[in-house]
Short mmCIF file of C-alpha atoms in Angstrom, two decimals:
data_model
loop_
_atom_site.label_atom_id
_atom_site.label_comp_id
_atom_site.label_asym_id
_atom_site.label_seq_id
_atom_site.Cartn_x
_atom_site.Cartn_y
_atom_site.Cartn_z
CA MET T 1 -47.38 104.65 6.36
CA SER T 2 -44.57 107.17 6.58
CA VAL T 3 -44.59 107.17 10.39
CA THR T 4 -44.91 103.36 10.50
CA GLY T 5 -41.96 102.88 8.15
CA SER T 6 -39.89 105.40 10.10
CA LEU T 7 -40.68 103.69 13.41
CA LEU T 8 -39.74 100.29 12.05
CA GLY T 9 -36.60 101.65 10.39
CA LEU T 10 -35.45 103.23 13.65
CA ARG T 11 -35.88 99.97 15.55
CA CYS T 12 -34.02 98.01 12.86
CA ALA T 13 -31.19 100.56 12.97
CA ALA T 14 -31.07 100.30 16.77
CA HIS T 15 -30.75 96.51 16.53
CA SER T 16 -27.96 96.84 13.96
CA ARG T 17 -25.89 98.60 16.65
CA SER T 18 -26.05 95.54 18.91
CA ALA T 19 -26.25 92.71 16.38
CA ARG T 20 -23.32 90.41 15.71
CA TRP T 21 -24.10 90.73 11.98
CA PRO T 22 -25.47 94.27 11.56
CA GLY T 23 -25.69 94.13 7.76
CA GLY T 24 -29.01 92.29 7.79
CA TRP T 25 -30.58 94.84 10.10
CA LEU T 26 -29.32 97.70 7.90
CA ILE T 27 -31.03 96.09 4.91
CA ALA T 28 -34.21 95.69 6.97
CA ALA T 29 -34.02 99.36 8.00
CA ALA T 30 -33.61 100.38 4.35
CA VAL T 31 -36.63 98.30 3.32
CA ALA T 32 -38.71 99.70 6.19
CA LEU T 33 -37.82 103.38 5.73
CA GLY T 34 -37.20 103.41 1.98
CA GLY T 35 -39.93 100.94 1.03
CA THR T 36 -42.72 101.54 3.54
CA GLY T 37 -41.91 104.98 4.92
CA ILE T 38 -41.09 106.69 1.63
CA TRP T 39 -42.15 104.73 -1.46
CA VAL T 40 -45.46 103.29 -0.20
CA MET T 41 -46.36 106.66 1.30
CA HIS T 42 -45.62 108.34 -2.06
CA PHE T 43 -47.76 106.03 -4.18
CA THR T 44 -50.54 105.72 -1.62
CA ALA T 45 -50.82 109.49 -1.83
CA MET T 46 -50.65 109.28 -5.63
CA LEU T 47 -53.81 107.14 -5.59
CA GLY T 48 -55.60 110.30 -4.46
CA PHE T 49 -54.07 112.41 -7.24
CA SER T 50 -56.28 113.19 -10.20
CA ILE T 51 -56.50 115.67 -13.05
CA HIS T 52 -60.03 116.75 -13.90
CA GLY T 53 -61.10 115.29 -17.22
CA ALA T 54 -57.81 113.41 -17.74
CA THR T 55 -56.90 109.72 -17.67
CA ILE T 56 -53.89 108.60 -15.60
CA ARG T 57 -51.84 105.46 -16.15
CA TYR T 58 -48.40 104.37 -14.88
CA ASP T 59 -45.32 102.92 -16.54
CA VAL T 60 -44.64 99.69 -14.61
CA PRO T 61 -40.81 99.43 -15.04
CA MET T 62 -40.31 103.06 -13.98
CA THR T 63 -42.58 102.59 -10.97
CA LEU T 64 -40.64 99.51 -9.83
CA ALA T 65 -37.35 101.32 -10.45
CA SER T 66 -38.50 104.15 -8.17
CA ALA T 67 -39.14 101.61 -5.38
CA ALA T 68 -35.66 100.15 -5.82
CA ILE T 69 -34.08 103.62 -5.74
CA ALA T 70 -35.86 104.51 -2.49
CA MET T 71 -34.54 101.43 -0.68
CA VAL T 72 -31.04 101.49 -2.18
CA VAL T 73 -30.34 105.16 -1.36
CA VAL T 74 -31.52 104.68 2.24
CA TRP T 75 -29.21 101.66 2.54
CA ILE T 76 -26.29 103.66 1.13
CA GLY T 77 -26.95 106.53 3.54
CA LEU T 78 -27.20 104.17 6.50
CA SER T 79 -24.01 102.39 5.48
CA ILE T 80 -22.16 105.70 5.28
CA VAL T 81 -23.19 106.91 8.74
CA MET T 82 -23.21 103.56 10.57
CA ARG T 83 -19.89 102.30 9.23
CA GLY T 84 -18.19 105.53 8.29
CA GLY T 85 -15.66 107.61 10.15
CA ARG T 86 -16.31 110.96 11.79
CA GLU T 87 -19.97 111.79 12.12
CA ILE T 88 -19.42 115.44 11.22
CA PHE T 89 -18.43 114.29 7.71
CA ALA T 90 -20.41 111.05 7.37
CA LEU T 91 -23.78 112.53 8.38
CA PRO T 92 -24.03 115.35 5.79
CA ILE T 93 -22.64 113.10 3.05
CA GLY T 94 -25.09 110.32 3.90
CA GLY T 95 -27.93 112.83 4.21
CA ALA T 96 -27.14 114.41 0.84
CA VAL T 97 -26.92 111.04 -0.92
CA THR T 98 -30.15 109.79 0.65
CA GLY T 99 -32.05 113.05 0.21
CA LEU T 100 -31.11 113.44 -3.44
CA GLY T 101 -32.00 109.78 -3.99
CA VAL T 102 -35.41 110.25 -2.37
CA ALA T 103 -36.03 113.28 -4.59
CA ALA T 104 -34.99 111.19 -7.61
CA MET T 105 -37.45 108.49 -6.51
CA HIS T 106 -40.25 111.05 -6.25
CA TYR T 107 -39.69 112.62 -9.65
CA LEU T 108 -39.06 109.28 -11.36
CA GLY T 109 -42.39 108.17 -9.90
CA MET T 110 -43.97 111.30 -11.35
CA ARG T 111 -42.24 110.63 -14.68
CA ALA T 112 -43.80 107.16 -14.63
CA MET T 113 -47.23 108.79 -14.70
CA ARG T 114 -48.83 108.63 -18.15
CA THR T 115 -51.68 111.02 -18.84
CA ASP T 116 -53.35 112.83 -21.71
CA ALA T 117 -52.72 116.11 -19.85
CA MET T 118 -49.57 118.21 -20.28
CA ILE T 119 -47.56 118.18 -17.03
CA GLY T 120 -45.27 121.04 -15.98
CA TYR T 121 -43.37 121.98 -12.81
CA SER T 122 -42.59 125.07 -10.78
CA LEU T 123 -38.78 125.05 -10.51
CA THR T 124 -38.90 127.00 -7.24
CA LEU T 125 -41.08 124.38 -5.53
CA VAL T 126 -39.06 121.53 -7.07
CA ALA T 127 -35.89 123.04 -5.57
CA ALA T 128 -37.68 123.49 -2.22
CA SER T 129 -38.78 119.83 -2.23
CA ILE T 130 -35.19 118.69 -2.87
CA VAL T 131 -33.89 120.82 0.01
CA ILE T 132 -36.58 119.39 2.29
CA ALA T 133 -35.63 115.86 1.18
CA VAL T 134 -31.96 116.39 2.05
CA ILE T 135 -32.78 117.95 5.44
CA ALA T 136 -35.30 115.19 6.23
CA ALA T 137 -32.84 112.47 5.22
CA THR T 138 -30.05 113.98 7.33
CA ALA T 139 -32.38 114.20 10.34
CA ALA T 140 -33.52 110.61 9.78
CA LEU T 141 -29.93 109.33 9.68
CA TRP T 142 -29.08 111.29 12.84
CA PHE T 143 -32.06 109.73 14.61
CA MET T 144 -30.95 106.28 13.45
CA LEU T 145 -27.52 106.90 14.96
CA HIS T 146 -28.64 108.24 18.31
CA VAL T 147 -32.24 107.26 19.12
CA SER T 148 -32.88 104.02 21.01
CA GLY T 149 -35.46 104.58 23.77
CA PHE T 150 -39.13 103.80 23.11
CA ARG T 151 -40.51 107.31 23.67
CA ALA T 152 -37.67 108.91 21.74
CA THR T 153 -38.26 106.46 18.88
CA ILE T 154 -41.96 107.36 18.73
CA GLY T 155 -41.18 111.08 18.69
CA ALA T 156 -38.45 110.68 16.07
CA SER T 157 -40.69 108.59 13.82
CA LEU T 158 -43.41 111.26 13.97
CA ILE T 159 -40.89 113.95 12.99
CA MET T 160 -39.53 111.79 10.17
CA GLY T 161 -43.03 110.98 8.92
CA VAL T 162 -44.00 114.65 8.79
CA ALA T 163 -40.74 115.53 7.02
CA VAL T 164 -41.15 112.83 4.35
CA SER T 165 -44.78 113.82 3.79
CA GLY T 166 -43.77 117.48 3.60
CA MET T 167 -41.27 116.70 0.85
CA HIS T 168 -43.88 114.73 -1.11
CA TYR T 169 -46.61 117.37 -0.96
CA THR T 170 -44.17 120.19 -1.71
CA GLY T 171 -43.18 118.24 -4.82
CA MET T 172 -46.84 117.73 -5.71
CA ALA T 173 -47.53 121.45 -5.23
CA ALA T 174 -44.94 122.08 -7.96
CA VAL T 175 -47.10 120.25 -10.53
CA HIS T 176 -49.36 122.07 -12.96
CA ALA T 177 -51.35 120.35 -15.70
CA HIS T 178 -53.00 121.38 -18.96
CA HIS T 179 -55.32 119.24 -21.03
CA GLY T 180 -53.85 117.40 -24.00
CA SER T 181 -55.24 115.05 -26.61
CA THR T 182 -53.10 111.88 -26.56
CA MET T 183 -54.54 108.86 -24.74
CA PRO T 184 -52.00 107.46 -22.27
CA THR T 185 -50.73 103.88 -22.17
CA GLY T 186 -49.71 101.93 -19.09
CA ALA T 187 -51.18 100.26 -16.04
CA ASP T 188 -54.28 101.44 -14.20
CA PRO T 189 -53.24 102.95 -10.82
CA MET T 190 -55.40 100.66 -8.69
CA GLN T 191 -54.40 97.54 -10.61
CA LEU T 192 -50.70 98.42 -10.28
CA PHE T 193 -50.44 99.82 -6.77
CA THR T 194 -52.84 97.55 -4.90
CA PRO T 195 -50.70 94.37 -5.23
CA LEU T 196 -47.45 96.31 -4.74
CA ILE T 197 -48.68 98.01 -1.58
CA LEU T 198 -50.05 94.68 -0.33
CA ILE T 199 -46.65 93.02 -0.84
CA VAL T 200 -44.81 95.81 0.98
CA THR T 201 -47.39 95.72 3.78
CA ILE T 202 -46.80 91.98 4.25
CA VAL T 203 -43.03 92.59 4.32
CA THR T 204 -43.59 95.35 6.89
CA VAL T 205 -45.62 93.02 9.12
CA VAL T 206 -42.89 90.37 8.88
CA LEU T 207 -40.27 92.97 9.86
CA PHE T 208 -42.41 94.05 12.82
CA ILE T 209 -42.52 90.43 13.98
CA LEU T 210 -38.74 90.06 13.59
CA VAL T 211 -38.11 93.30 15.47
CA GLY T 212 -40.47 92.21 18.25
CA LEU T 213 -38.69 88.87 18.59
CA ALA T 214 -35.32 90.64 18.60
CA GLU T 215 -36.53 92.99 21.35
CA LEU T 216 -37.52 90.02 23.50
CA ASP T 217 -34.22 88.28 22.78
CA ASP T 218 -32.21 91.39 23.71
CA ARG T 219 -33.93 91.57 27.09
CA ASP T 220 -32.71 88.07 27.86
CA ASP T 221 -29.24 88.56 26.37
CA PRO T 222 -26.89 90.75 28.41
CA GLN T 223 -24.24 90.24 25.72
CA ALA T 224 -26.37 92.20 23.23
CA GLU T 225 -26.70 95.05 25.70
CA ARG T 226 -22.93 95.18 26.15
CA VAL T 227 -22.37 95.17 22.39
CA SER T 228 -24.95 97.94 21.95
CA ALA T 229 -23.34 100.02 24.70
CA THR T 230 -19.89 99.51 23.18
CA ARG T 231 -21.03 100.57 19.71
CA SER T 232 -22.95 103.56 21.07
CA ALA T 233 -19.81 104.62 22.93
CA ALA T 234 -17.81 104.26 19.72
CA THR T 235 -20.32 106.45 17.89
CA GLU T 236 -20.10 109.11 20.58
CA ALA T 237 -16.31 108.91 20.48
CA ARG T 238 -16.34 109.53 16.72
CA SER T 239 -18.59 112.53 17.27
CA LYS T 240 -16.25 113.96 19.91
CA ARG T 241 -13.18 113.38 17.75
CA SER T 242 -14.85 115.33 14.97
CA THR T 243 -14.93 118.41 17.28
CA PRO T 244 -11.52 119.96 18.05
CA SER T 245 -10.68 119.83 21.75
CA SER T 246 -9.89 123.16 23.36
CA SER T 247 -8.04 121.55 26.28
CA GLY T 248 -5.38 119.85 24.15
CA PRO T 249 -2.96 122.80 23.74
CA LEU T 250 -3.36 123.82 27.40
CA ARG T 251 -2.42 120.36 28.62
CA SER T 252 0.59 120.27 26.32
CA SER T 253 1.71 123.65 27.64
CA VAL T 254 1.41 122.52 31.26
CA ARG T 255 3.41 119.39 30.58
CA SER T 256 6.17 121.34 28.81
CA ARG T 257 6.51 123.68 31.80
CA LYS T 258 6.92 120.72 34.12
#
């Protein structure tokens, strides 16, 4: 799911660079990466999580809030890097916002877990998972800025999927549990996650169809290719402006001598 969401998010981001109204594609990319690639992956993995001899339930409002956080922070990060100024500033800011948001989603999702066991965390591994989340988010945003070819998109989505999964399982490795005595309240995991994952899967399929139709339309629309090339050139120009030019003073000196 993580690789699938990353792949779809990359294609949506690529289309936002050539679309006349890129905002819709940015929202689609946030739903794909934040919803499918991050949130669904997290709670699909949580279905396999158990504590021997303990009952696990989930708080529904907190679980839904974690889904909203995942999609919103990805949208904020994308908006910062796609519409911002110099990439050297926009990329780390967007990556930090998105990565910290993804970590917040993960630990809010863990906080939503209700169990009769006592849950604790290793602070060292929690810190490591947050660092991984920020690095993974920054890499994901860089890929969304620069990756457009099919093979490059596949490779980038695999890297992003591994990074997101690495953050999740590092966070899970930080958990330690001890038996308690209070019976938990909340929704049964299968009863809660099955319809939610089904809904997100349907949305993902719809997005795949829309992306496929957009790919076919772009092949027949030279205007879209020109817009994409123009925006890619603008992105590269912002990147170059963010790096000081060593030839500037030399040229000024030559002109002054003339």
